[in-house]
Amino acid sequence: MEATLSAGTARVGQSSTNTAPHPTSLELPGVFEGALRDFFDSRRELVSNIGGGYEKAVSTLEAFVLRGGKRVRPSFAWTGWLGAGGDPNGSGADAVIRACAALELVQACALVHDDIIDASTTRRGFPTVHVEFEDQHRGEEWSGDSAHFGEAVAILLGDLALAWADDMIRESGISPDAAARVSPVWSAMRTEVLGGQFLDISNEARGDETVEAAMRVNRYKTAAYTIERPLHLGAALFGADAELIDAYRTFGTDIGIAFQLRDDLLGVFGDPSVTGKPSGDDLIAGKRTVLFAMALARADAADPAAAELLRNGIGTQLTDNEVDTLRQVITDLGAVTDVETQIDTLVEAAANALDSSTATAESKARLTDMAIAATKRSY
Amino acid sequence: MEATLSAGTARVGQSSTNTAPHPTSLELPGVFEGALRDFFDSRRELVSNIGGGYEKAVSTLEAFVLRGGKRVRPSFAWTGWLGAGGDPNGSGADAVIRACAALELVQACALVHDDIIDASTTRRGFPTVHVEFEDQHRGEEWSGDSAHFGEAVAILLGDLALAWADDMIRESGISPDAAARVSPVWSAMRTEVLGGQFLDISNEARGDETVEAAMRVNRYKTAAYTIERPLHLGAALFGADAELIDAYRTFGTDIGIAFQLRDDLLGVFGDPSVTGKPSGDDLIAGKRTVLFAMALARADAADPAAAELLRNGIGTQLTDNEVDTLRQVITDLGAVTDVETQIDTLVEAAANALDSSTATAESKARLTDMAIAATKRSY
């Protein structure tokens, strides 16, 4: 649920070199999509040589990547680079755009594989990739199990996106020095997000109800992957000093966690007409959020009847009335106030880290806007 | 089934530099395993910081990678580098070993994900990764579906192996020039093997019975991935000229396809005590091999009753007697002779390409040994 994360705009333009002039005042998502489109074009011949229907399957991946999303991670990376002193009109800006856009291919793998793991059937209003191939298999009356075929193809296309993410950043045109600086960040980011995904399913399976376990998922699956490491990557692309990198990472971690906490609140209290998800979706889906863990901890300490209601309700097909009851229980326990306080504290700490950093004034303003959009009360 | 692919031996030794002396006359697999072990060590702190049981899951991946396999792909890559003129006693040899060993992490992803796709329960005498986590989930009586949990963890660990393959080659210590030469080979190899895997499941689902479809899978899932591209990678690491690269690629493609054709024969005619698989395993598993496609093409042209026997039998739980009958049908149709002739032709073409190349005499001898081991009649 990234409805409130805004990507902002880019001004890649007025190149002073003799190459073709950069587009001016384009929205960032469009700029990243252009880079992704070029990358897919660069792979077409290789894929077409392999033949046998591979090209058609890859075109499904391409459509998935190009169809949407707010390009949040590349936007943070780009803004991190700008804030460190990157020149959007300089000759190296295009390479930076390509390197940042490569994050969207990591994200494509994460989404395609996560949708298998979560057994999700739709994303962005379209069937998920595994469901699309399952439907194709069924429609064509092919042999074997349709669901298994869909998952198999989606596993392979997710792998391809992950492999191509590397290809894209490696071929981005950034300098060898920049590539060397980026390398450990790129590595840590992928190791962390896969760790966050593992912790998520493992906590759920083990029935780990602690706030600490839920917070660890927020830290690695959301905060590090969505904001902290993209900003760090941008800083590394430029060659920023350790002080700015520290400030970015603090800002990114705090805002990333605050964003997830806001998302947790929306998942229980959000208006379906705004979130696009059923009322109380996280409760029905059985998501072990920090919000829920905090409510449970308070209930266990002071209100056994409330604890029983929460434990019996989570992960079941709740009616609207039952959702309302659980909302009231969670609110009455003080968990909503707890989470709102945490969000406020995190946003303030993030703002302090950013304000006292050496980031450019323009990027501070933009990052602050992005932070507010990501964490503001909107239900 | 790689029982006959020999990795040969390495002589990484007698370093003339002031660094620690290289191990002498070590078997190649052990050298690659040492490099892989060092790589896993280098990731331990990052993984341990993430916490929450991630380290334990990653140790399962580590055990899987270190436990076995013949290290065929790194061995071909290393031999390709040697054959182009690489100095195993030079100061750059360790970096080349690391770059070659990274192929084993790509292979770990391929195996872990393929075992999900093929619903395989054992590999190398151990439970497959998804079955290991499925068993853990069941044993610990965690909540949710055990099989789905096992697959979810295995998807994530396969992704991690793929991401780490990139990290390992990027951090191998090869020169920026070598890295630039290797980049397109590395990219093509992964795009091809994922294509080969896709074609494999897609042909089976669509019921594509043509020799051409089966041969395309051999080309990309086996030949390019196992021999052609590893040799190409080795040549690119050294900076070999286009002529040697062409010779390697011809040799690798031909031997790779011949190896798969030999494997096809073993899958139907192999002695279970040698192959470690049930008699007629490929027939029962419903594998659409070139051998089977050739038999079917001949049957369709001349013997409708044989065609019916083949189509009704493939992919069913055949008794030993039924396997014997199908073997006889395939032999009588002339398909075995066809395939043996193809193997001979390919091995000869490969030998010619290698002989007339500028590869060193020692590497020619070694590659010839590896080719013979991979393709010789052994049932």
Short mmCIF file of N, CA and C in Angstrom, two decimals, chain A residues 4 39 53 73 79 81 105 113 145 147 155 206 239 276 299 347-348 366:
data_model
loop_
_atom_site.label_atom_id
_atom_site.label_comp_id
_atom_site.label_asym_id
_atom_site.label_seq_id
_atom_site.Cartn_x
_atom_site.Cartn_y
_atom_site.Cartn_z
N THR A 4 0.34 6.77 -0.61
CA THR A 4 0.68 8.11 -0.16
C THR A 4 2.15 8.46 -0.38
N PHE A 39 16.07 -0.41 -21.43
CA PHE A 39 16.72 -1.63 -20.99
C PHE A 39 16.04 -2.86 -21.59
N GLY A 53 8.59 -18.99 -27.51
CA GLY A 53 7.60 -18.42 -26.61
C GLY A 53 8.19 -17.63 -25.45
N ARG A 73 11.35 3.95 -4.98
CA ARG A 73 12.75 3.68 -4.64
C ARG A 73 13.72 4.43 -5.54
N THR A 79 16.87 11.51 -5.49
CA THR A 79 16.86 12.68 -4.60
C THR A 79 18.07 12.65 -3.66
N TRP A 81 20.95 11.47 -4.46
CA TRP A 81 22.08 11.88 -5.31
C TRP A 81 22.06 13.41 -5.50
N LEU A 105 13.61 -3.08 -11.04
CA LEU A 105 13.67 -4.48 -11.44
C LEU A 105 13.84 -5.39 -10.22
N HIS A 113 7.45 -12.48 -6.78
CA HIS A 113 7.65 -13.61 -5.86
C HIS A 113 6.78 -13.47 -4.60
N ASP A 145 -1.06 -29.17 -13.94
CA ASP A 145 -1.80 -28.34 -13.00
C ASP A 145 -1.62 -26.86 -13.34
N ALA A 147 -2.36 -24.05 -11.71
CA ALA A 147 -1.81 -23.19 -10.66
C ALA A 147 -0.30 -23.40 -10.53
N ILE A 155 8.01 -17.76 -10.89
CA ILE A 155 9.32 -17.90 -10.22
C ILE A 155 10.43 -17.54 -11.21
N ARG A 206 5.45 -18.97 12.89
CA ARG A 206 5.79 -19.31 14.26
C ARG A 206 4.82 -18.70 15.27
N GLY A 239 29.17 9.94 -4.26
CA GLY A 239 30.43 9.93 -3.50
C GLY A 239 30.33 10.85 -2.29
N GLY A 276 -8.58 1.26 -1.32
CA GLY A 276 -8.83 0.27 -2.37
C GLY A 276 -8.81 -1.15 -1.85
N ALA A 299 -3.17 -5.68 25.92
CA ALA A 299 -4.29 -6.53 26.35
C ALA A 299 -3.80 -7.63 27.29
N VAL A 347 9.14 10.86 12.89
CA VAL A 347 9.15 11.93 11.89
C VAL A 347 10.00 13.11 12.39
N GLU A 348 9.88 13.38 13.68
CA GLU A 348 10.67 14.48 14.24
C GLU A 348 12.17 14.16 14.22
N ARG A 366 12.42 18.71 -0.69
CA ARG A 366 11.74 17.62 -1.39
C ARG A 366 11.60 16.39 -0.50
#
